[in-house]
Short mmCIF file of C-alpha atoms (C1' of nucleotides) in Angstrom, two decimals:
data_model
loop_
_atom_site.label_atom_id
_atom_site.label_comp_id
_atom_site.label_asym_id
_atom_site.label_seq_id
_atom_site.Cartn_x
_atom_site.Cartn_y
_atom_site.Cartn_z
CA UNK A 20 34.61 214.35 47.41
CA UNK A 21 32.04 211.61 46.99
CA UNK A 22 29.95 210.18 49.80
CA UNK A 23 31.90 208.08 52.25
CA UNK A 24 31.37 204.33 52.53
CA UNK A 25 27.95 203.49 53.86
CA UNK A 26 29.31 201.60 56.89
CA UNK A 27 31.75 204.06 58.44
CA UNK A 28 34.35 202.48 60.76
CA UNK A 29 32.98 198.95 60.71
CA UNK A 30 35.65 197.47 58.49
CA UNK A 31 37.15 194.55 60.33
CA UNK A 32 34.01 193.38 62.09
CA UNK A 33 32.57 191.92 58.90
CA UNK A 34 35.48 189.54 58.50
CA UNK A 35 34.56 185.93 59.06
CA UNK A 36 37.23 183.37 59.97
CA UNK A 37 38.15 183.21 56.32
CA UNK A 38 40.76 180.94 54.85
CA UNK A 39 42.75 182.76 52.14
CA UNK A 40 42.13 181.50 48.65
CA UNK A 41 45.81 180.72 48.13
CA UNK A 42 45.67 178.50 51.19
CA UNK A 43 42.50 176.73 50.03
CA UNK A 44 44.22 175.84 46.79
CA UNK A 45 47.00 174.09 48.71
CA UNK A 46 44.86 172.14 51.16
CA UNK A 47 44.15 169.33 48.69
CA UNK A 48 47.89 168.99 48.14
CA UNK A 49 48.54 168.62 51.85
CA UNK A 50 45.69 166.17 52.14
CA UNK A 51 47.07 163.94 49.47
CA UNK A 52 50.53 163.98 51.01
CA UNK A 53 49.06 163.14 54.39
CA UNK A 54 47.20 160.18 52.96
CA UNK A 55 50.45 158.97 51.47
CA UNK A 56 52.19 159.32 54.83
CA UNK A 57 49.39 157.47 56.58
CA UNK A 58 49.66 154.67 54.03
CA UNK A 59 53.33 154.39 54.91
CA UNK A 60 52.35 153.94 58.51
CA UNK A 61 53.51 157.30 59.87
CA UNK A 62 51.38 158.76 62.64
CA UNK A 63 53.01 162.15 63.13
CA UNK A 64 54.75 164.56 60.80
CA UNK A 65 56.58 167.86 61.23
CA UNK A 66 55.83 170.93 59.16
CA UNK A 67 59.31 170.55 57.72
CA UNK A 68 58.67 167.00 56.54
CA UNK A 69 55.19 167.64 55.21
CA UNK A 70 56.42 170.74 53.45
CA UNK A 71 59.20 168.77 51.80
CA UNK A 72 56.77 166.22 50.44
CA UNK A 73 54.50 168.87 48.97
CA UNK A 74 57.04 171.30 47.59
CA UNK A 75 56.10 174.28 49.72
CA UNK A 76 58.10 176.04 52.42
CA UNK A 77 57.57 174.92 56.00
CA UNK A 78 56.66 178.43 57.19
CA UNK A 79 54.01 178.70 54.52
CA UNK A 80 52.64 175.32 55.46
CA UNK A 81 52.39 176.27 59.11
CA UNK A 82 50.69 179.52 58.32
CA UNK A 83 48.26 177.71 56.04
CA UNK A 84 47.37 175.23 58.76
CA UNK A 85 47.08 177.98 61.33
CA UNK A 86 44.11 179.32 59.36
CA UNK A 87 42.25 176.10 60.17
CA UNK A 88 43.19 176.11 63.84
CA UNK A 89 45.97 174.97 66.15
CA UNK A 90 46.27 171.28 65.58
CA UNK A 91 50.00 170.73 66.03
CA UNK A 92 52.06 169.91 69.09
CA UNK A 93 55.14 172.05 69.69
CA UNK A 94 58.30 170.04 69.72
CA UNK A 95 56.53 167.14 68.05
CA UNK A 96 54.60 168.02 64.93
CA UNK A 97 51.15 167.15 63.65
CA UNK A 98 49.16 163.98 64.16
CA UNK A 99 48.61 162.68 60.66
CA UNK A 100 45.14 161.25 61.17
CA UNK A 101 43.94 164.29 63.06
CA UNK A 102 45.25 166.67 60.41
CA UNK A 103 43.62 164.60 57.68
CA UNK A 104 40.29 164.92 59.39
CA UNK A 105 40.62 168.66 60.01
CA UNK A 106 41.61 169.40 56.43
CA UNK A 107 38.89 167.10 55.10
CA UNK A 108 36.37 168.94 57.26
CA UNK A 109 37.56 172.32 56.03
CA UNK A 110 37.22 171.13 52.44
CA UNK A 111 33.74 169.81 53.12
CA UNK A 112 34.75 166.28 52.21
CA UNK A 113 32.65 164.72 54.93
CA UNK A 114 30.00 163.87 52.42
CA UNK A 115 30.30 162.28 49.01
CA UNK A 116 29.55 164.88 46.37
CA UNK A 117 27.62 164.05 43.25
CA UNK A 118 28.94 165.44 39.99
CA UNK A 119 27.24 165.77 36.64
CA UNK A 120 29.25 166.00 33.45
CA UNK A 121 28.12 167.67 30.25
CA UNK A 122 29.84 166.99 26.95
CA UNK A 123 30.85 163.41 26.35
CA UNK A 124 33.40 164.00 23.61
CA UNK A 125 37.04 163.11 23.72
CA UNK A 126 37.76 164.82 27.01
CA UNK A 127 34.39 164.06 28.57
CA UNK A 128 34.99 160.36 28.02
CA UNK A 129 38.31 160.55 29.81
CA UNK A 130 36.91 162.55 32.70
CA UNK A 131 33.99 160.17 33.12
CA UNK A 132 36.42 157.29 33.33
CA UNK A 133 38.96 159.04 35.52
CA UNK A 134 39.32 156.96 38.66
CA UNK A 135 40.77 159.77 40.70
CA UNK A 136 37.37 161.33 41.25
CA UNK A 137 35.57 158.50 43.05
CA UNK A 138 38.71 157.90 45.02
CA UNK A 139 38.57 161.43 46.43
CA UNK A 140 34.90 161.42 47.35
CA UNK A 141 33.38 162.64 44.13
CA UNK A 142 30.90 160.53 42.26
CA UNK A 143 29.98 161.13 38.64
CA UNK A 144 26.24 160.46 38.63
CA UNK A 145 25.20 161.71 35.24
CA UNK A 146 26.57 162.17 31.73
CA UNK A 147 24.83 164.49 29.31
CA UNK A 148 25.18 165.57 25.73
CA UNK A 149 23.02 167.08 23.01
CA UNK A 150 24.43 165.02 20.16
CA UNK A 151 21.82 162.32 19.37
CA UNK A 152 24.66 160.09 18.21
CA UNK A 153 26.10 160.09 21.71
CA UNK A 154 22.87 159.92 23.71
CA UNK A 155 22.27 156.33 24.75
CA UNK A 156 25.92 155.40 24.54
CA UNK A 157 27.33 153.66 27.59
CA UNK A 158 30.39 155.34 29.13
CA UNK A 159 32.09 154.36 32.36
CA UNK A 160 29.08 152.44 33.53
CA UNK A 161 26.59 155.22 32.83
CA UNK A 162 24.25 155.83 29.95
CA UNK A 163 24.67 159.20 28.28
CA UNK A 164 21.41 161.13 28.49
CA UNK A 165 20.14 164.13 26.61
CA UNK A 166 20.77 167.46 28.26
CA UNK A 167 17.00 167.88 28.64
CA UNK A 168 17.13 165.25 31.37
CA UNK A 169 19.53 167.36 33.42
CA UNK A 170 17.10 169.12 35.81
CA UNK A 171 15.46 165.88 36.86
CA UNK A 172 18.84 164.22 37.35
CA UNK A 173 20.23 167.05 39.46
CA UNK A 174 17.11 167.01 41.60
CA UNK A 175 17.11 163.27 42.18
CA UNK A 176 20.85 162.93 42.83
CA UNK A 177 21.37 166.15 44.76
CA UNK A 178 24.37 166.97 42.58
CA UNK A 179 25.90 170.37 43.27
CA UNK A 180 28.93 170.26 41.00
CA UNK A 181 28.85 170.35 37.22
CA UNK A 182 31.70 169.69 34.83
CA UNK A 183 31.62 171.26 31.38
CA UNK A 184 33.58 169.44 28.69
CA UNK A 185 31.82 170.81 25.64
CA UNK A 186 33.19 172.89 22.78
CA UNK A 187 33.66 176.57 23.64
CA UNK A 188 30.54 177.75 21.84
CA UNK A 189 28.26 175.49 23.89
CA UNK A 190 29.81 176.29 27.26
CA UNK A 191 27.75 179.33 28.23
CA UNK A 192 24.32 177.92 27.35
CA UNK A 193 25.22 174.65 29.05
CA UNK A 194 26.38 176.56 32.09
CA UNK A 195 23.09 178.45 32.19
CA UNK A 196 21.20 175.19 32.16
CA UNK A 197 23.39 173.74 34.90
CA UNK A 198 22.76 176.77 37.07
CA UNK A 199 19.04 176.69 36.33
CA UNK A 200 19.02 173.04 37.38
CA UNK A 201 20.51 173.95 40.74
CA UNK A 202 24.25 173.41 40.24
CA UNK A 203 26.30 175.88 42.32
CA UNK A 204 29.87 174.93 41.38
CA UNK A 205 31.21 174.53 37.88
CA UNK A 206 34.46 173.08 36.62
CA UNK A 207 34.92 174.37 33.10
CA UNK A 208 37.22 172.69 30.59
CA UNK A 209 35.93 174.68 27.64
CA UNK A 210 38.05 177.64 26.55
CA UNK A 211 35.33 180.18 27.23
CA UNK A 212 34.60 182.79 29.87
CA UNK A 213 31.52 181.82 31.84
CA UNK A 214 29.05 184.33 33.19
CA UNK A 215 27.32 183.09 36.34
CA UNK A 216 25.04 184.64 38.97
CA UNK A 217 26.42 185.41 42.44
CA UNK A 218 26.68 182.37 44.66
CA UNK A 219 27.90 180.13 41.86
CA UNK A 220 31.62 179.30 41.74
CA UNK A 221 33.51 178.56 38.58
CA UNK A 222 36.96 177.13 38.09
CA UNK A 223 38.52 176.87 34.67
CA UNK A 224 41.06 174.40 33.38
CA UNK A 225 42.44 175.30 29.98
CA UNK A 226 44.87 172.84 28.51
CA UNK A 227 46.20 174.98 25.71
CA UNK A 228 46.71 177.90 28.07
CA UNK A 229 49.00 175.69 30.10
CA UNK A 230 51.02 174.81 27.04
CA UNK A 231 51.28 178.45 26.05
CA UNK A 232 52.58 179.36 29.48
CA UNK A 233 55.22 176.65 29.11
CA UNK A 234 55.96 178.03 25.66
CA UNK A 235 56.64 181.42 27.21
CA UNK A 236 59.25 179.90 29.47
CA UNK A 237 60.77 177.89 26.64
CA UNK A 238 61.07 181.10 24.68
CA UNK A 239 62.62 182.90 27.64
CA UNK A 240 65.18 180.17 28.10
CA UNK A 241 66.05 180.27 24.41
CA UNK A 242 66.51 184.04 24.51
CA UNK A 243 68.65 183.76 27.64
CA UNK A 244 70.90 181.28 25.84
CA UNK A 245 71.35 183.59 22.87
CA UNK A 246 72.20 186.51 25.15
CA UNK A 247 74.73 184.45 27.03
CA UNK A 248 76.21 183.46 23.71
CA UNK A 249 76.40 187.09 22.62
CA UNK A 250 78.58 187.83 25.59
CA UNK A 251 81.20 185.45 24.19
CA UNK A 252 81.06 186.64 20.59
CA UNK A 253 79.85 190.24 21.06
CA UNK A 254 79.04 192.08 17.84
CA UNK A 255 78.56 191.32 14.18
CA UNK A 256 80.11 187.91 14.40
CA UNK A 257 78.16 185.19 12.68
CA UNK A 258 79.00 181.61 11.95
CA UNK B 2 75.56 189.19 63.20
CA UNK B 3 76.34 186.98 60.27
CA UNK B 4 78.32 188.01 57.21
CA UNK B 5 76.44 190.38 54.89
CA UNK B 6 75.27 189.30 51.44
CA UNK B 7 78.15 188.66 49.09
CA UNK B 8 77.03 191.32 46.61
CA UNK B 9 76.51 194.44 48.73
CA UNK B 10 74.28 197.08 47.14
CA UNK B 11 73.82 195.48 43.75
CA UNK B 12 70.26 194.36 44.19
CA UNK B 13 68.16 195.98 41.50
CA UNK B 14 70.73 195.86 38.72
CA UNK B 15 70.17 192.14 38.20
CA UNK B 16 66.55 192.60 37.16
CA UNK B 17 65.79 191.80 33.57
CA UNK B 18 62.73 193.22 31.81
CA UNK B 19 60.69 190.45 33.36
CA UNK B 20 57.02 189.84 32.79
CA UNK B 21 55.31 188.90 36.08
CA UNK B 22 54.16 185.31 36.25
CA UNK B 23 50.58 186.37 36.95
CA UNK B 24 50.65 188.37 33.73
CA UNK B 25 52.12 185.49 31.74
CA UNK B 26 49.26 183.29 32.86
CA UNK B 27 46.75 185.76 31.43
CA UNK B 28 48.41 186.38 28.08
CA UNK B 29 46.92 183.23 26.51
CA UNK B 30 43.48 184.43 27.60
CA UNK B 31 43.95 187.78 25.93
CA UNK B 32 45.30 186.11 22.85
CA UNK B 33 42.28 183.89 22.51
CA UNK B 34 39.89 186.81 22.94
CA UNK B 35 41.81 188.81 20.35
CA UNK B 36 41.55 185.97 17.86
CA UNK B 37 37.81 185.88 18.47
CA UNK B 38 37.59 189.63 17.89
CA UNK B 39 39.64 189.37 14.71
CA UNK B 40 37.32 186.62 13.47
CA UNK B 41 34.42 188.99 13.99
CA UNK B 42 36.16 191.51 11.78
CA UNK B 43 37.17 194.04 14.43
CA UNK B 44 40.48 195.76 13.85
CA UNK B 45 40.84 197.78 17.05
CA UNK B 46 39.76 197.23 20.62
CA UNK B 47 39.88 199.29 23.79
CA UNK B 48 41.24 197.96 27.06
CA UNK B 49 37.73 198.24 28.42
CA UNK B 50 36.25 196.04 25.69
CA UNK B 51 39.04 193.47 25.72
CA UNK B 52 38.88 193.31 29.49
CA UNK B 53 35.14 192.69 29.38
CA UNK B 54 35.57 189.77 27.03
CA UNK B 55 38.22 188.16 29.20
CA UNK B 56 36.78 188.77 32.63
CA UNK B 57 39.61 190.90 33.99
CA UNK B 58 39.59 194.56 34.94
CA UNK B 59 40.65 197.08 32.33
CA UNK B 60 43.39 198.54 34.54
CA UNK B 61 44.88 195.11 35.07
CA UNK B 62 44.76 194.43 31.38
CA UNK B 63 46.54 197.67 30.57
CA UNK B 64 49.20 197.00 33.16
CA UNK B 65 49.67 193.49 31.83
CA UNK B 66 50.13 194.77 28.30
CA UNK B 67 52.45 197.51 29.48
CA UNK B 68 54.90 194.81 30.53
CA UNK B 69 55.24 193.82 26.89
CA UNK B 70 55.63 197.39 25.62
CA UNK B 71 53.52 200.35 24.54
CA UNK B 72 51.40 199.07 21.73
CA UNK B 73 48.20 201.03 22.20
CA UNK B 74 47.09 204.39 20.86
CA UNK B 75 45.68 206.87 23.35
CA UNK B 76 42.15 207.86 22.58
CA UNK B 77 41.77 204.87 20.26
CA UNK B 78 42.78 201.54 21.76
CA UNK B 79 44.84 198.63 20.51
CA UNK B 80 45.20 197.36 17.00
CA UNK B 81 43.95 193.80 17.19
CA UNK B 82 46.35 192.29 14.68
CA UNK B 83 49.33 194.11 16.12
CA UNK B 84 48.50 193.05 19.65
CA UNK B 85 48.05 189.45 18.52
CA UNK B 86 51.50 189.46 17.06
CA UNK B 87 53.14 191.07 20.08
CA UNK B 88 51.52 188.67 22.53
CA UNK B 89 52.32 185.73 20.28
CA UNK B 90 55.91 186.87 20.16
CA UNK B 91 56.09 187.19 23.93
CA UNK B 92 54.71 183.69 24.32
CA UNK B 93 57.20 182.33 21.83
CA UNK B 94 54.46 181.13 19.52
CA UNK B 95 56.35 182.07 16.39
CA UNK B 96 57.35 178.49 15.92
CA UNK B 97 55.29 175.34 16.09
CA UNK B 98 56.27 173.40 19.20
CA UNK B 99 56.51 169.66 19.21
CA UNK B 100 55.02 167.85 22.19
CA UNK B 101 55.53 164.30 23.39
CA UNK B 102 52.97 162.59 25.57
CA UNK B 103 53.68 159.76 27.99
CA UNK B 104 50.90 157.59 29.36
CA UNK B 105 48.21 156.64 26.89
CA UNK B 106 45.50 155.66 29.35
CA UNK B 107 42.12 157.21 29.68
CA UNK B 108 43.34 160.78 29.96
CA UNK B 109 46.27 160.35 27.60
CA UNK B 110 43.88 159.21 24.89
CA UNK B 111 41.79 162.31 25.32
CA UNK B 112 44.79 164.62 25.34
CA UNK B 113 46.23 163.01 22.23
CA UNK B 114 42.96 163.58 20.44
CA UNK B 115 42.34 167.06 21.78
CA UNK B 116 42.06 169.36 18.79
CA UNK B 117 42.84 172.49 20.77
CA UNK B 118 46.54 171.75 20.78
CA UNK B 119 47.29 171.74 17.07
CA UNK B 120 45.01 174.71 16.68
CA UNK B 121 47.21 176.75 19.02
CA UNK B 122 50.55 175.84 17.51
CA UNK B 123 51.36 172.69 19.43
CA UNK B 124 51.84 169.42 17.67
CA UNK B 125 51.75 166.09 19.44
CA UNK B 126 54.53 164.18 17.70
CA UNK B 127 54.89 161.13 19.89
CA UNK B 128 52.86 158.91 22.21
CA UNK B 129 54.64 156.64 24.66
CA UNK B 130 53.71 154.05 27.22
CA UNK B 131 55.35 151.13 28.99
CA UNK B 132 52.33 148.84 28.89
CA UNK B 133 52.99 146.28 26.12
CA UNK B 134 49.24 146.03 25.62
CA UNK B 135 49.15 149.65 24.55
CA UNK B 136 52.37 149.82 22.56
CA UNK B 137 51.52 149.50 18.89
CA UNK B 138 48.01 150.78 19.32
CA UNK B 139 46.99 153.59 16.98
CA UNK B 140 45.72 156.74 18.70
CA UNK B 141 44.86 160.02 17.03
CA UNK B 142 46.85 159.10 13.95
CA UNK B 143 49.98 158.09 15.84
CA UNK B 144 51.30 154.70 16.84
CA UNK B 145 51.99 154.34 20.56
CA UNK B 146 55.65 153.49 21.10
CA UNK B 147 57.49 152.08 24.06
CA UNK B 148 59.03 154.63 26.37
CA UNK B 149 62.47 153.32 25.39
CA UNK B 150 61.99 155.01 22.03
CA UNK B 151 61.64 158.41 23.68
CA UNK B 152 65.21 159.76 23.40
CA UNK B 153 65.40 159.06 19.69
CA UNK B 154 61.98 160.62 19.14
CA UNK B 155 62.82 163.77 21.07
CA UNK B 156 66.05 164.12 19.14
CA UNK B 157 64.50 163.65 15.73
CA UNK B 158 61.46 165.86 16.32
CA UNK B 159 63.11 168.57 18.39
CA UNK B 160 60.33 168.31 20.97
CA UNK B 161 60.87 170.48 24.03
CA UNK B 162 57.58 169.93 25.87
CA UNK B 163 56.51 166.71 27.51
CA UNK B 164 53.08 165.84 28.87
CA UNK B 165 52.80 163.27 31.65
CA UNK B 166 49.47 161.45 31.87
CA UNK B 167 50.62 158.39 33.78
CA UNK B 168 49.55 157.15 37.20
CA UNK B 169 51.13 159.02 40.09
CA UNK B 170 53.69 156.36 40.89
CA UNK B 171 55.16 156.46 37.39
CA UNK B 172 55.33 160.23 37.10
CA UNK B 173 58.76 160.89 38.63
CA UNK B 174 60.65 158.18 36.73
CA UNK B 175 58.92 159.19 33.52
CA UNK B 176 59.81 162.81 34.21
CA UNK B 177 63.44 161.85 34.75
CA UNK B 178 63.49 160.10 31.39
CA UNK B 179 61.87 163.08 29.68
CA UNK B 180 64.48 165.40 31.13
CA UNK B 181 67.27 163.01 30.22
CA UNK B 182 65.93 162.97 26.67
CA UNK B 183 66.17 166.75 26.46
CA UNK B 184 62.69 167.92 27.40
CA UNK B 185 62.79 171.27 29.23
CA UNK B 186 59.09 171.89 29.95
CA UNK B 187 56.69 169.44 31.52
CA UNK B 188 52.93 169.51 31.84
CA UNK B 189 52.04 167.06 34.59
CA UNK B 190 48.56 165.57 34.95
CA UNK B 191 49.63 162.99 37.50
CA UNK B 192 48.89 163.81 41.13
CA UNK B 193 52.54 163.77 42.15
CA UNK B 194 55.19 166.35 43.01
CA UNK B 195 57.90 166.34 40.37
CA UNK B 196 61.54 166.98 41.16
CA UNK B 197 63.39 168.51 38.23
CA UNK B 198 66.81 170.07 37.71
CA UNK B 199 67.13 173.85 37.33
CA UNK B 200 66.20 175.07 33.88
CA UNK B 201 63.27 172.71 33.54
CA UNK B 202 59.78 174.11 34.04
CA UNK B 203 56.86 172.12 35.35
CA UNK B 204 53.20 172.94 35.43
CA UNK B 205 50.71 170.71 37.15
CA UNK B 206 47.06 170.16 36.39
CA UNK B 207 45.27 168.17 39.05
CA UNK B 208 41.64 167.42 38.36
CA UNK B 209 40.65 166.19 41.78
CA UNK B 210 42.34 169.18 43.43
CA UNK B 211 40.05 171.40 41.39
CA UNK B 212 37.00 169.51 42.58
CA UNK B 213 38.17 169.71 46.17
CA UNK B 214 38.58 173.46 45.90
CA UNK B 215 35.03 173.67 44.59
CA UNK B 216 33.97 171.42 47.44
CA UNK B 217 35.46 173.91 49.89
CA UNK B 218 33.30 176.65 48.45
CA UNK B 219 30.21 174.43 48.42
CA UNK B 220 30.84 173.72 52.06
CA UNK B 221 31.33 177.39 52.84
CA UNK B 222 28.08 178.28 51.12
CA UNK B 223 26.25 175.55 53.05
CA UNK B 224 27.64 176.80 56.35
CA UNK B 225 26.70 180.37 55.49
CA UNK B 226 23.14 179.25 54.84
CA UNK B 227 22.89 177.49 58.19
CA UNK B 228 24.25 180.55 59.98
CA UNK B 229 21.80 182.80 58.23
CA UNK B 230 19.06 180.40 59.25
CA UNK B 231 20.25 180.46 62.86
CA UNK B 232 19.71 184.18 62.92
CA UNK B 233 16.00 183.57 62.32
CA UNK B 234 15.52 180.70 64.77
CA UNK B 235 18.31 181.46 67.25
CA UNK B 236 18.85 178.80 69.94
CA UNK B 237 17.84 175.25 70.62
CA UNK B 238 15.07 175.23 68.06
CA UNK B 239 15.00 172.14 65.91
CA UNK B 240 12.47 170.86 63.46
"C1'" DT C 13 65.78 170.80 72.57
"C1'" DT C 14 62.55 170.62 69.12
"C1'" DT C 15 58.91 172.47 66.59
"C1'" DT C 16 54.69 175.10 66.45
"C1'" DG C 17 52.15 179.42 65.87
"C1'" DT C 18 52.40 184.11 64.74
"C1'" DG C 19 53.51 189.14 64.73
"C1'" DA C 20 56.23 191.93 61.71
"C1'" DA C 21 58.76 192.73 57.38
"C1'" DA C 22 59.16 191.95 52.62
"C1'" DT C 23 57.52 190.94 48.39
"C1'" DG C 24 54.10 190.62 44.79
"C1'" DA C 25 49.68 191.71 42.59
"C1'" DT C 26 45.76 194.58 41.95
"C1'" DT C 27 43.31 198.78 41.92
"C1'" DC C 28 43.03 203.71 41.80
"C1'" DA C 29 43.32 207.88 39.62
"C1'" DC C 30 45.18 210.98 36.58
"C1'" DA C 31 48.80 213.14 33.49
"C1'" DG C 32 49.75 212.85 28.82
"C1'" DC C 33 48.74 211.90 24.12
"C1'" DC C 34 45.78 211.22 20.19
"C1'" DG D 28 36.50 213.77 24.39
"C1'" DG D 29 38.42 209.31 24.90
"C1'" DC D 30 41.79 206.09 26.18
"C1'" DT D 31 46.44 204.56 27.25
"C1'" DG D 32 50.32 204.11 30.35
"C1'" DT D 33 51.86 204.41 34.90
"C1'" DG D 34 53.15 206.17 39.56
"C1'" DA D 35 51.13 205.71 44.06
"C1'" DA D 36 48.01 203.35 47.23
"C1'" DT D 37 45.91 199.26 48.57
"C1'" DC D 38 45.45 194.58 49.28
"C1'" DA D 39 47.20 189.70 49.36
"C1'" DT D 40 50.70 186.42 50.01
"C1'" DT D 41 55.06 184.89 51.39
"C1'" DT D 42 59.03 184.90 54.23
"C1'" DC D 43 61.48 185.92 58.42
"C1'" DA D 44 62.58 185.19 62.96
"C1'" DC D 45 61.48 184.21 67.52
"C1'" DA D 46 58.63 183.65 71.83
"C1'" DA D 47 56.16 180.09 73.85
"C1'" DA D 48 54.84 175.24 74.51
"C1'" DA D 49 55.82 170.38 75.01
#
DNA sequence: TTTTGTGAAATGATTCACAGCC
DNA sequence: GGCTGTGAATCATTTCACAAAA
């Protein structure tokens, strides 16, 4: 047998108070629902009610929140404002985060102009492209700069998040330049696999993948219909 | 104790040859990589190589493919063209699927003009909005119509997929009208939970959620740095 | 009584590791 | 010899169900 693990029985001690990734992905959903409740003037909410307005089960919601701490009151529920602040803290939303965006094509334009970002504490502070035809153009109140200006911009704005909205072929080189400039989180809209060094996080949004997944389910539903039909008119019967 | 389940021991017999949802979500990724390999002239590929170009492990890839059937050759690998056609078949990509898009704002514009859709077998056949200022406008070769024209358009084009790119408040009513018109799959870009009848599938893409998830990881990295620092200058030492 | 917080059970996904086939 | 296909083991997530708190 091969050599045992280098750290023998020390398995659980390394664990930090980690929040499971599946939970992290739902926190923004809870946060949004809580903001909506606050806007409607509610000050407390039960796990049942909050779950209903976010489409998850109440047990799952409670377990998710339990990873952040014990902020509910038994018999009562959660204080909306308090929960908002705890979730915001967990998500690191205490500070406004600067975002740079590379690739000001069709999609880049839309993302630059998307109001939802600023509203949630993200501020697009730089737009970049390599196409000379687009450099200099004014989009959403910013002037598109050449990608060469990226390092200086990241340094002066303290941006830590980069959005890639380039064609697939440009995504990896652009990503490399983002990372070299000091970006440590990347949101990638290009249909390409990005290679990044450890310590850099990448999330990918692929629009045609989403449609293909829906297509799978459409197909499955269609097949199910045919099979159900076959049960009525079993074999060799055609219209 | 309460009454037992109505169907006593008949638990596993109901299972169809289902493909796990996690696998379905990766099939489009494999498909894209296979197309890239085919373009480079390769005719066969091993699970190891295909896995490398998609960022998943080779064992996972093989298990994923095994849910579709046994299409590889031991000692050799997979035939690229054959695998493309099997995955395409599983995803129901044999036919071109018509897509209608509601909400021709910032994001809707970009989605309408996004080339990646047509390229992957999806065809945007109708753009709709309720804003009179936008109705009549020409976008990506289509004239924006009023939402009232939706049912007729869905009927005449056979569209089964609807994309919602409206503000959050409009999403549910728009979704209801899509479903009423015969749409059975919805891709929702609005930050709202959609309620749909059984048989209708929804997928949600939420851009600010993605940024918030990245923010969580940024925050975590920042905290980790501080803690590491604390280990060097333990207590009560400040600059 | 209501509702949280959480062990324990169940389910689902990933990884391991190797028998079987080319 | 190389590589697939797959049981078995591991790990992650969800669900259950209830004791404890307000």
